Amino acid sequence: MPGKNLSREEAQQRAGILAVDGYEVRLDVTSAPDPAAAAFRSTTTVTFRCSRPGASTFLDLLAPAVRSVTLNGRALDAATAYDGARVHVDGLAAENVLTVEADCAYSRTGEGLHRFVDPADGETYLYTHYEPADARRVFATFEQPDLKAPFTFTVTAPAAWDVWSNAVHGNVTTEDGARTWEFAPTRPISTYLTAVVAGPYHVERDHYSREFADGTVLDIPLSAMCRKSLAPHFDADEILGVTKLGLDFFHERFDYPYPFGKYDQAFVPEYNIGAMENPGCVTFKEDFVFRSKVTDAAYENRANVILHEMAHMWFGDLVTPRWWDDLWLKESFADFMGSYALIGANTRYSSAWVTFANQRKAWAYRQDQLPTTHPITADIRDLEDAKLNFDGITYAKGAAVLKQLVAYAGSDAFFEGSRRYFQRHAFGNTELADLLGVLEETSGRDLKSWAAAWLQTAGVNALTPQVTTDAEGRITELAVLQDGEVFRPHRIAIGLYDRDADGALVRAERLEVDVTGARTVVPEAAGRTRPALVLLNDEDLTYCKVRFDEESLEALRTGLGDIGDDLARALAWSAVWNLTRDALMPARDYVALVLRFAGQEGNIGVLQSLHAQAKTAVDLYADPAWRGEGARLLADGALRELRAAVPGSDHQLAWARFLAQTAGGAEHLGLVRGLLTGSARIDGLDVDQELRWALWLALAAAGQASDEELAAELAADNTAGGKRQYTVCLAARPTPEAKAAAWSAVVDSDELPNALVEANIAGFALPSHRDLTALYAAPYFKLLERIWSERTIEIAMRFVGGFFPIAQTDEPTLAEADAWLDGHPQAAPALRRLVLERRDDLARALRAQACDRS
């Protein structure tokens, strides 16, 4: 499999004969402020050994031009050595020094070295992002995680800029209007973990110290940075406070000193993901710098991400998976640790497991029911497979399974196993067997059967209570039914809930049982009075979908919001949403539950999830004949709850945003316009810039925002965020011309940066505009292979997922998707996977609509 898409077999062959001793990378980015400059100079010298002298190999490089290639002092013909994706070298010695000088391209897509010009002040900013394999866009590499090496970076940049990398900088020299930053060598790390951040960033600094039992003191310089124009909104004290709590927590649990010297955290523009664990230089999307008021759920999410990335310093950076098959060895652990540490580190976010149960696991349940589901330990054939496996199974399902493992093996055994794992494999690479080995040592349990059931099989089980009672209403038998293609062992708690004197649904009894096989009887339940609600997987101990017997379901219909415990209530909400997605509960019944009880929901993160899910229920899962009424009911409910919410509260803001998403009638849109102009007011509601854009989007989508009004709003918010929101609004207008312009901006040119590609797609693809976008279904399927071959994988993925005609939710569109899949069996597997997943979403919507009609 030649070219860009490195295969696992090629990586294994290369690792079988090579050992890398170090990289020296010199980058000259002084041209970055010049918008006409497309490339920067990159010079890589890599020192490596070969166990088979005389053999040939290749380095990975994606660059417009290679100027020279020198192997062991011998100049090679760059024109023949470089094929556009690889630098081929032969006649290797036992010890080798290879230098590649290239012109590499500045990125607009967030892959490689991304360049951004701030519209607020004209300043230019750079940062890198590589995972899984884009370091090769910046320097010549052996682009695979198991060829670790120390890296020494030297970066020449404009004199007014600062530069950061993984290690601390040493000498900084100034010459001819430029400064050259020389960084110390890193510890051995993988290529995808290297980083460079450069520009006139605003920086806040602090430090962290810790004394260990042996008397040694660890001092870690800390910094947090963002663009200068965002500095007034940058709450660095909060960010660095969470950072220090996290460092305390992980040092206590892992007993391995943070190994990468300093800890920089850069919040960067147009970032494709939430954050990246580059050792010593973590990068985050700058959406975490809040320009306007956000709910506490946003702060909790940011703190979770900070701790997630910090966990990677040990799980992923210190010890790295050998190949992407074991991606879960870092991502599942970090996802679990993000929630675990929010509580364990004594942050103020005490509802982390509620958020995990309601939001993260919803991602996992969706992914695990797609036809492309895979085991947590996956079969990753190549880099395109790897790119797509940063998904809900690798992250959230893996984290849920680890939560169960901690309960199964014991937290003490789990963390002692982690400590041994770091000590034995520091700065090395591992596979599943390495982790299981240490956990078996510390727990005394045989984990092979556990791993076979949970890590090496795909799919999610559903657990359903089966309750029989006698004439007096006492339970004669309670059994737990398990379905799924594989029966797994589940240790679960069963909550028996009844009304208390105040009318709340509270847990009266707690039973704990090991569920095995298709049917498990719970003998402890016999003789007890039948409760109002039987809640399986109470406390969220296992990974499963929860079902209800009919009496329990009726109790939820009349009293879901009366469940007093936050986690139990979140689990109930999650369960009824899964029933809706699985076409076992009509969409209108789910909407009725949300309208009846969401106003009582105290957890702001759960409330925001309910808003998103109710909108999806109406847009995709409801009978089209009822869709209009459902949309009106949501908007009426949003308006009612907005007026009833506590002034200035997070809940008030959440309902205001939900009103903006659902507004369609004259009353709703009139209030929206009034809030924008100031002619209407909701006591305590601050109509700040982000909320203004949400309100403008509502008007734009309804055809009630003029070009002049949107342009005036952009002029008042001439920022990167403003430009994105303005672009969404333009694409959201309900006219053929607006849809054509948005489609053309993405399809007919490769000039847009990633953020504006995403903005155009978001505005184009509004479900309420399905009649306008229907004519793009046929061109979409015709363009798939061309877009996949011509664009970077990041942009191609956005096209495939974002423009798929899911909103049509009709049988002809499903037939078009099937025809493309049937007619393109040889298309790239990663492309077929994306189309198949969206096709499955469409088929699920049609099943849900049929349920809603019945």
Short mmCIF file of C-alpha atoms in Angstrom, two decimals, residues 68-512:
data_model
loop_
_atom_site.label_atom_id
_atom_site.label_comp_id
_atom_site.label_asym_id
_atom_site.label_seq_id
_atom_site.Cartn_x
_atom_site.Cartn_y
_atom_site.Cartn_z
CA SER A 68 18.23 17.83 -1.07
CA VAL A 69 18.70 14.37 0.44
CA THR A 70 22.03 13.32 1.94
CA LEU A 71 22.73 9.86 3.37
CA ASN A 72 25.98 9.32 5.26
CA GLY A 73 27.61 12.20 3.39
CA ARG A 74 26.39 10.95 0.00
CA ALA A 75 24.10 13.27 -1.95
CA LEU A 76 21.09 11.53 -3.45
CA ASP A 77 19.03 12.73 -6.40
CA ALA A 78 16.06 14.36 -4.68
CA ALA A 79 13.95 14.12 -7.82
CA THR A 80 14.13 10.33 -7.80
CA ALA A 81 14.39 9.75 -4.05
CA TYR A 82 11.19 11.66 -3.27
CA ASP A 83 7.90 10.45 -4.75
CA GLY A 84 5.59 13.03 -3.17
CA ALA A 85 4.93 11.06 0.02
CA ARG A 86 8.13 9.16 0.80
CA VAL A 87 11.86 9.72 0.70
CA HIS A 88 13.42 6.44 -0.42
CA VAL A 89 16.97 5.55 0.59
CA ASP A 90 18.98 2.40 0.01
CA GLY A 91 22.40 1.05 0.82
CA LEU A 92 21.96 1.66 4.53
CA ALA A 93 24.91 1.25 6.87
CA ALA A 94 24.77 -0.12 10.39
CA GLU A 95 24.79 3.49 11.61
CA ASN A 96 23.28 6.23 9.48
CA VAL A 97 22.90 9.99 9.30
CA LEU A 98 20.26 11.20 6.86
CA THR A 99 19.49 14.87 6.12
CA VAL A 100 16.43 16.01 4.17
CA GLU A 101 15.95 19.64 3.26
CA ALA A 102 12.45 20.50 2.06
CA ASP A 103 9.93 23.25 1.47
CA CYS A 104 6.87 22.37 3.53
CA ALA A 105 3.46 23.95 3.18
CA TYR A 106 1.67 26.10 5.72
CA SER A 107 -1.65 24.43 6.48
CA ARG A 108 -5.21 25.79 6.26
CA THR A 109 -6.77 22.53 7.45
CA GLY A 110 -5.34 22.09 10.94
CA GLU A 111 -3.06 19.29 9.74
CA GLY A 112 0.66 19.91 10.02
CA LEU A 113 1.76 23.52 10.67
CA HIS A 114 -1.43 25.56 10.67
CA ARG A 115 -1.28 29.28 9.90
CA PHE A 116 -3.96 31.67 11.08
CA VAL A 117 -4.31 35.43 10.61
CA ASP A 118 -6.39 37.12 13.30
CA PRO A 119 -8.97 39.42 11.67
CA ALA A 120 -9.11 41.49 14.86
CA ASP A 121 -5.55 42.79 14.63
CA GLY A 122 -3.86 41.18 11.60
CA GLU A 123 -1.45 39.12 13.72
CA THR A 124 -0.29 35.74 12.44
CA TYR A 125 -0.21 32.61 14.58
CA LEU A 126 1.22 29.15 14.00
CA TYR A 127 0.75 25.82 15.74
CA THR A 128 1.20 22.16 14.84
CA HIS A 129 -1.14 19.22 15.06
CA TYR A 130 -0.02 15.77 13.95
CA GLU A 131 -2.04 12.85 15.33
CA PRO A 132 -2.03 10.31 13.85
CA ALA A 133 0.44 11.04 11.05
CA ASP A 134 0.90 14.68 10.08
CA ALA A 135 4.36 15.39 11.47
CA ARG A 136 5.42 14.39 7.96
CA ARG A 137 3.84 17.64 6.73
CA VAL A 138 6.45 19.58 8.75
CA PHE A 139 9.62 17.46 8.69
CA ALA A 140 10.83 14.12 7.30
CA THR A 141 9.96 11.33 9.74
CA PHE A 142 9.64 7.64 10.37
CA GLU A 143 5.94 8.26 10.96
CA GLN A 144 4.92 5.45 13.30
CA PRO A 145 4.52 5.45 17.09
CA ASP A 146 7.02 2.68 17.91
CA LEU A 147 10.09 4.39 16.43
CA LYS A 148 10.53 6.77 19.34
CA ALA A 149 13.51 9.10 19.59
CA PRO A 150 14.72 12.31 21.23
CA PHE A 151 13.92 15.44 19.18
CA THR A 152 15.94 18.65 19.10
CA PHE A 153 14.09 21.56 17.52
CA THR A 154 15.55 24.83 16.27
CA VAL A 155 13.01 27.38 15.03
CA THR A 156 13.70 30.70 13.33
CA ALA A 157 10.71 33.04 13.53
CA PRO A 158 9.92 36.76 13.31
CA ALA A 159 11.72 38.68 16.06
CA ALA A 160 8.48 39.84 17.71
CA TRP A 161 7.27 36.29 18.19
CA ASP A 162 7.71 33.73 20.93
CA VAL A 163 8.18 30.03 20.15
CA TRP A 164 7.37 26.94 22.19
CA SER A 165 8.10 23.27 21.66
CA ASN A 166 8.08 20.11 23.77
CA ALA A 167 11.28 20.95 25.65
CA VAL A 168 12.55 24.11 27.30
CA HIS A 169 14.38 26.56 25.08
CA GLY A 170 18.01 27.38 25.55
CA ASN A 171 19.85 29.89 23.43
CA VAL A 172 17.82 32.56 21.60
CA THR A 173 19.67 34.69 19.06
CA THR A 174 18.51 37.66 17.01
CA GLU A 175 19.68 38.45 13.49
CA ASP A 176 18.18 40.33 10.52
CA GLY A 177 14.79 40.87 12.13
CA ALA A 178 14.41 37.25 13.18
CA ARG A 179 15.01 35.24 16.33
CA THR A 180 16.27 31.68 16.39
CA TRP A 181 15.10 29.50 19.27
CA GLU A 182 17.17 26.47 20.18
CA PHE A 183 15.34 23.87 22.25
CA ALA A 184 16.82 21.20 24.46
CA PRO A 185 16.50 17.57 23.33
CA THR A 186 13.28 15.89 24.38
CA ARG A 187 13.05 12.53 26.05
CA PRO A 188 12.27 9.72 23.56
CA ILE A 189 8.78 10.37 22.16
CA SER A 190 6.80 9.42 19.07
CA THR A 191 6.75 11.67 16.01
CA TYR A 192 3.03 12.50 16.33
CA LEU A 193 3.65 13.96 19.81
CA THR A 194 6.14 16.62 18.78
CA ALA A 195 4.91 20.21 18.70
CA VAL A 196 5.75 23.77 17.73
CA VAL A 197 3.68 26.83 18.67
CA ALA A 198 4.81 30.23 17.39
CA GLY A 199 3.44 33.75 17.28
CA PRO A 200 2.69 36.83 19.37
CA TYR A 201 0.66 34.84 21.90
CA HIS A 202 -0.52 36.30 25.19
CA VAL A 203 1.07 34.23 27.98
CA GLU A 204 0.28 33.72 31.67
CA ARG A 205 2.89 31.91 33.78
CA ASP A 206 2.98 30.02 37.06
CA HIS A 207 4.87 27.07 38.52
CA TYR A 208 4.20 23.82 40.36
CA SER A 209 6.43 22.21 42.99
CA ARG A 210 6.25 18.86 44.72
CA GLU A 211 8.55 17.14 47.18
CA PHE A 212 8.75 13.35 46.99
CA ALA A 213 9.33 10.86 49.78
CA ASP A 214 13.02 10.55 48.92
CA GLY A 215 13.48 14.29 49.42
CA THR A 216 13.74 15.22 45.75
CA VAL A 217 11.82 18.28 44.65
CA LEU A 218 10.10 18.51 41.28
CA ASP A 219 9.58 22.03 39.94
CA ILE A 220 7.49 22.40 36.78
CA PRO A 221 7.20 25.77 35.02
CA LEU A 222 3.60 26.29 33.89
CA SER A 223 2.19 28.54 31.20
CA ALA A 224 -1.11 29.10 29.45
CA MET A 225 -1.42 31.11 26.24
CA CYS A 226 -3.94 32.39 23.74
CA ARG A 227 -4.11 34.94 20.94
CA LYS A 228 -3.61 38.55 22.06
CA SER A 229 -7.11 39.55 20.97
CA LEU A 230 -8.59 36.91 23.30
CA ALA A 231 -6.53 38.00 26.32
CA PRO A 232 -9.40 40.01 27.93
CA HIS A 233 -11.44 36.79 28.08
CA PHE A 234 -8.63 34.47 29.20
CA ASP A 235 -9.23 33.04 32.68
CA ALA A 236 -5.74 31.61 33.05
CA ASP A 237 -5.98 31.45 36.85
CA GLU A 238 -8.82 28.93 36.58
CA ILE A 239 -6.98 26.92 33.93
CA LEU A 240 -3.72 26.83 35.86
CA GLY A 241 -5.56 26.08 39.09
CA VAL A 242 -7.08 22.92 37.59
CA THR A 243 -3.64 22.09 36.19
CA LYS A 244 -2.03 22.16 39.62
CA LEU A 245 -4.80 20.09 41.19
CA GLY A 246 -4.34 17.55 38.41
CA LEU A 247 -0.58 17.34 38.87
CA ASP A 248 -1.09 16.67 42.56
CA PHE A 249 -3.64 13.97 41.82
CA PHE A 250 -1.63 12.12 39.17
CA HIS A 251 1.56 12.22 41.20
CA GLU A 252 -0.29 10.70 44.15
CA ARG A 253 -1.91 7.97 42.06
CA PHE A 254 0.91 7.17 39.64
CA ASP A 255 3.95 7.74 41.88
CA TYR A 256 6.00 8.55 38.78
CA PRO A 257 7.31 12.12 38.50
CA TYR A 258 6.03 14.12 35.54
CA PRO A 259 8.76 13.38 33.00
CA PHE A 260 8.68 16.26 30.52
CA GLY A 261 10.10 19.23 32.41
CA LYS A 262 7.66 22.07 31.75
CA TYR A 263 3.91 22.21 31.16
CA ASP A 264 2.69 24.68 28.53
CA GLN A 265 -0.96 24.84 27.45
CA ALA A 266 -1.72 26.68 24.22
CA PHE A 267 -5.28 27.58 23.21
CA VAL A 268 -5.09 27.85 19.44
CA PRO A 269 -7.40 28.93 16.59
CA GLU A 270 -9.18 26.71 14.07
CA TYR A 271 -8.25 23.53 15.94
CA ASN A 272 -9.80 20.33 14.61
CA ILE A 273 -10.19 18.51 17.90
CA GLY A 274 -10.66 19.31 21.58
CA ALA A 275 -7.01 19.05 22.58
CA MET A 276 -3.78 17.14 21.97
CA GLU A 277 -1.40 15.71 24.53
CA ASN A 278 1.92 16.92 23.10
CA PRO A 279 4.28 16.36 26.05
CA GLY A 280 5.30 19.65 27.60
CA CYS A 281 3.24 21.64 25.07
CA VAL A 282 -0.43 20.69 25.12
CA THR A 283 -2.66 22.31 22.51
CA PHE A 284 -6.39 23.05 22.98
CA LYS A 285 -9.11 24.47 20.79
CA GLU A 286 -9.53 28.12 21.66
CA ASP A 287 -13.29 27.68 22.05
CA PHE A 288 -12.26 26.92 25.64
CA VAL A 289 -11.48 30.64 26.00
CA PHE A 290 -15.02 31.81 26.62
CA ARG A 291 -15.79 35.13 24.94
CA SER A 292 -19.29 35.25 26.40
CA LYS A 293 -21.19 33.72 29.27
CA VAL A 294 -21.36 29.92 29.18
CA THR A 295 -22.94 27.45 31.54
CA ASP A 296 -21.02 25.64 34.24
CA ALA A 297 -21.14 22.54 32.04
CA ALA A 298 -18.70 24.26 29.68
CA TYR A 299 -16.26 24.90 32.53
CA GLU A 300 -16.59 21.31 33.69
CA ASN A 301 -15.94 20.08 30.16
CA ARG A 302 -12.81 22.22 29.87
CA ALA A 303 -11.51 20.98 33.23
CA ASN A 304 -12.18 17.41 32.11
CA VAL A 305 -10.19 17.97 28.92
CA ILE A 306 -7.28 19.53 30.85
CA LEU A 307 -7.12 16.44 33.08
CA HIS A 308 -7.65 14.08 30.14
CA GLU A 309 -4.61 15.52 28.37
CA MET A 310 -2.60 15.46 31.59
CA ALA A 311 -3.35 11.74 32.05
CA HIS A 312 -1.81 11.26 28.60
CA MET A 313 1.55 12.46 29.90
CA TRP A 314 1.75 8.99 31.45
CA PHE A 315 -0.77 6.96 29.41
CA GLY A 316 0.31 7.71 25.84
CA ASP A 317 3.41 9.91 26.08
CA LEU A 318 5.59 8.13 28.65
CA VAL A 319 4.23 4.74 27.54
CA THR A 320 2.86 4.67 23.99
CA PRO A 321 0.88 2.03 22.06
CA ARG A 322 3.06 0.17 19.57
CA TRP A 323 0.56 0.67 16.74
CA TRP A 324 -2.90 2.18 16.43
CA ASP A 325 -4.61 -1.17 17.18
CA ASP A 326 -4.02 -0.35 20.83
CA LEU A 327 -5.03 3.29 20.59
CA TRP A 328 -7.37 2.54 23.50
CA LEU A 329 -4.33 2.03 25.75
CA LYS A 330 -4.09 5.78 25.87
CA GLU A 331 -7.49 7.22 24.88
CA SER A 332 -9.73 5.00 26.99
CA PHE A 333 -7.49 5.60 29.98
CA ALA A 334 -7.38 9.34 29.49
CA ASP A 335 -11.15 9.51 29.00
CA PHE A 336 -11.71 7.54 32.20
CA MET A 337 -9.11 9.56 34.10
CA GLY A 338 -10.64 12.86 33.00
CA SER A 339 -13.84 12.09 34.91
CA TYR A 340 -12.15 10.18 37.73
CA ALA A 341 -9.70 13.01 38.39
CA LEU A 342 -12.37 15.73 38.36
CA ILE A 343 -13.60 14.17 41.57
CA GLY A 344 -10.37 12.68 42.88
CA ALA A 345 -8.42 15.92 42.45
CA ASN A 346 -11.02 17.82 44.50
CA THR A 347 -12.07 20.16 41.72
CA ARG A 348 -15.40 21.88 42.13
CA TYR A 349 -16.98 19.60 39.50
CA SER A 350 -18.61 16.91 41.63
CA SER A 351 -21.06 15.68 38.99
CA ALA A 352 -18.43 14.31 36.61
CA TRP A 353 -19.88 10.79 36.58
CA VAL A 354 -23.35 12.18 35.87
CA THR A 355 -21.94 13.92 32.80
CA PHE A 356 -20.09 10.77 31.81
CA ALA A 357 -23.22 8.59 32.10
CA ASN A 358 -25.41 11.02 30.19
CA GLN A 359 -23.11 12.40 27.51
CA ARG A 360 -19.94 10.39 26.97
CA LYS A 361 -21.74 7.05 27.03
CA ALA A 362 -24.37 8.32 24.60
CA TRP A 363 -21.52 8.77 22.12
CA ALA A 364 -20.37 5.22 22.80
CA TYR A 365 -23.84 3.69 22.46
CA ARG A 366 -24.34 5.32 19.07
CA GLN A 367 -20.94 4.24 17.76
CA ASP A 368 -21.29 0.71 19.08
CA GLN A 369 -24.57 0.13 17.23
CA LEU A 370 -23.27 1.14 13.82
CA PRO A 371 -22.49 -1.61 11.29
CA THR A 372 -18.87 -0.44 11.45
CA THR A 373 -18.55 -1.02 15.19
CA HIS A 374 -15.32 -2.62 16.32
CA PRO A 375 -13.77 -4.03 19.48
CA ILE A 376 -12.07 -1.63 21.85
CA THR A 377 -8.84 -3.33 20.78
CA ALA A 378 -9.31 -2.75 17.08
CA ASP A 379 -7.89 -4.10 13.84
CA ILE A 380 -6.16 -1.03 12.37
CA ARG A 381 -4.78 -1.85 8.95
CA ASP A 382 -3.42 1.55 8.02
CA LEU A 383 -3.36 5.25 8.81
CA GLU A 384 -6.80 5.95 7.34
CA ASP A 385 -8.25 3.31 9.66
CA ALA A 386 -6.41 4.95 12.53
CA LYS A 387 -7.84 8.37 11.73
CA LEU A 388 -11.40 7.05 11.93
CA ASN A 389 -10.86 5.12 15.15
CA PHE A 390 -10.67 8.22 17.33
CA ASP A 391 -14.31 7.45 18.04
CA GLY A 392 -16.87 6.77 20.74
CA ILE A 393 -15.69 3.20 21.24
CA THR A 394 -12.00 4.01 21.67
CA TYR A 395 -12.79 6.88 24.02
CA ALA A 396 -16.11 6.53 25.83
CA LYS A 397 -16.84 2.79 25.65
CA GLY A 398 -13.26 2.05 26.61
CA ALA A 399 -13.53 4.47 29.53
CA ALA A 400 -16.79 2.86 30.68
CA VAL A 401 -15.19 -0.57 30.54
CA LEU A 402 -12.20 0.70 32.52
CA LYS A 403 -14.57 2.09 35.13
CA GLN A 404 -15.97 -1.41 35.42
CA LEU A 405 -12.45 -2.90 35.55
CA VAL A 406 -11.53 -0.62 38.45
CA ALA A 407 -14.59 -1.92 40.33
CA TYR A 408 -13.80 -5.51 39.32
CA ALA A 409 -10.07 -5.51 40.12
CA GLY A 410 -10.19 -2.91 42.89
CA SER A 411 -8.89 0.65 42.68
CA ASP A 412 -5.78 -0.13 44.72
CA ALA A 413 -4.84 -2.98 42.39
CA PHE A 414 -5.61 -0.86 39.34
CA PHE A 415 -3.36 2.01 40.36
CA GLU A 416 -0.60 -0.27 41.59
CA GLY A 417 -0.73 -1.96 38.19
CA SER A 418 -0.49 1.44 36.53
CA ARG A 419 2.59 2.29 38.58
CA ARG A 420 4.30 -0.95 37.57
CA TYR A 421 3.29 -0.37 33.96
CA PHE A 422 5.02 3.04 33.91
CA GLN A 423 8.14 1.78 35.64
CA ARG A 424 8.59 -1.16 33.29
CA HIS A 425 7.76 0.52 30.01
CA ALA A 426 8.86 4.15 30.50
CA PHE A 427 9.65 5.80 27.15
CA GLY A 428 8.75 2.57 25.38
CA ASN A 429 5.82 1.03 23.52
CA THR A 430 3.28 -1.52 24.67
CA GLU A 431 0.44 -3.80 23.63
CA LEU A 432 -2.64 -5.14 25.42
CA ALA A 433 -0.75 -8.08 26.96
CA ASP A 434 1.66 -5.72 28.74
CA LEU A 435 -1.14 -3.98 30.59
CA LEU A 436 -3.08 -7.14 31.40
CA GLY A 437 0.09 -8.70 32.77
CA VAL A 438 0.65 -6.06 35.45
CA LEU A 439 -3.05 -5.87 36.36
CA GLU A 440 -3.18 -9.63 36.82
CA GLU A 441 -0.17 -9.37 39.12
CA THR A 442 -1.71 -6.70 41.29
CA SER A 443 -5.33 -7.90 41.34
CA GLY A 444 -4.73 -11.65 41.50
CA ARG A 445 -7.47 -12.06 38.88
CA ASP A 446 -7.30 -13.79 35.52
CA LEU A 447 -8.15 -10.93 33.17
CA LYS A 448 -7.87 -12.85 29.90
CA SER A 449 -11.52 -13.88 29.87
CA TRP A 450 -12.54 -10.38 30.96
CA ALA A 451 -10.48 -8.89 28.11
CA ALA A 452 -11.93 -11.37 25.61
CA ALA A 453 -15.48 -10.37 26.56
CA TRP A 454 -15.00 -6.63 26.92
CA LEU A 455 -12.00 -5.56 24.85
CA GLN A 456 -11.99 -8.01 21.96
CA THR A 457 -15.67 -8.15 21.02
CA ALA A 458 -17.95 -5.44 19.66
CA GLY A 459 -21.48 -4.36 20.43
CA VAL A 460 -23.54 -3.27 23.41
CA ASN A 461 -25.83 -5.43 25.53
CA ALA A 462 -29.30 -4.37 26.64
CA LEU A 463 -30.42 -5.38 30.13
CA THR A 464 -34.15 -5.63 30.86
CA PRO A 465 -35.86 -6.38 34.19
CA GLN A 466 -38.49 -9.10 34.23
CA VAL A 467 -40.70 -8.75 37.30
CA THR A 468 -43.45 -11.11 38.43
CA THR A 469 -45.61 -10.43 41.48
CA ASP A 470 -48.26 -12.19 43.54
CA ALA A 471 -51.77 -11.00 44.34
CA GLU A 472 -50.49 -8.88 47.24
CA GLY A 473 -48.04 -7.04 44.97
CA ARG A 474 -44.94 -8.79 46.29
CA ILE A 475 -42.16 -9.82 43.95
CA THR A 476 -42.10 -13.55 43.31
CA GLU A 477 -39.20 -13.30 40.88
CA LEU A 478 -36.94 -10.58 39.53
CA ALA A 479 -34.75 -11.60 36.61
CA VAL A 480 -32.40 -9.62 34.40
CA LEU A 481 -32.57 -10.43 30.70
CA GLN A 482 -29.49 -9.75 28.58
CA ASP A 483 -29.55 -9.49 24.81
CA GLY A 484 -26.80 -8.87 22.30
CA GLU A 485 -24.59 -10.94 20.05
CA VAL A 486 -22.19 -11.66 22.91
CA PHE A 487 -23.26 -12.26 26.51
CA ARG A 488 -20.87 -10.45 28.85
CA PRO A 489 -20.42 -10.53 32.61
CA HIS A 490 -21.91 -7.45 34.25
CA ARG A 491 -21.60 -6.47 37.89
CA ILE A 492 -24.57 -4.17 38.39
CA ALA A 493 -26.53 -2.47 41.11
CA ILE A 494 -30.32 -2.62 40.90
CA GLY A 495 -32.22 0.27 42.41
CA LEU A 496 -35.76 -0.24 43.66
CA TYR A 497 -37.40 3.21 43.74
CA ASP A 498 -40.61 4.33 45.43
CA ARG A 499 -42.28 7.61 46.30
CA ASP A 500 -41.35 9.20 49.62
CA ALA A 501 -43.56 11.43 51.73
CA ASP A 502 -42.70 14.45 49.56
CA GLY A 503 -43.53 12.66 46.32
CA ALA A 504 -39.93 12.21 45.19
CA LEU A 505 -38.82 8.92 43.65
CA VAL A 506 -36.07 7.70 45.98
CA ARG A 507 -34.17 4.45 46.21
CA ALA A 508 -35.73 2.22 48.83
CA GLU A 509 -33.52 -0.83 48.21
CA ARG A 510 -30.22 -1.53 46.49
CA LEU A 511 -29.35 -4.99 45.21
CA GLU A 512 -26.02 -5.95 43.63
#
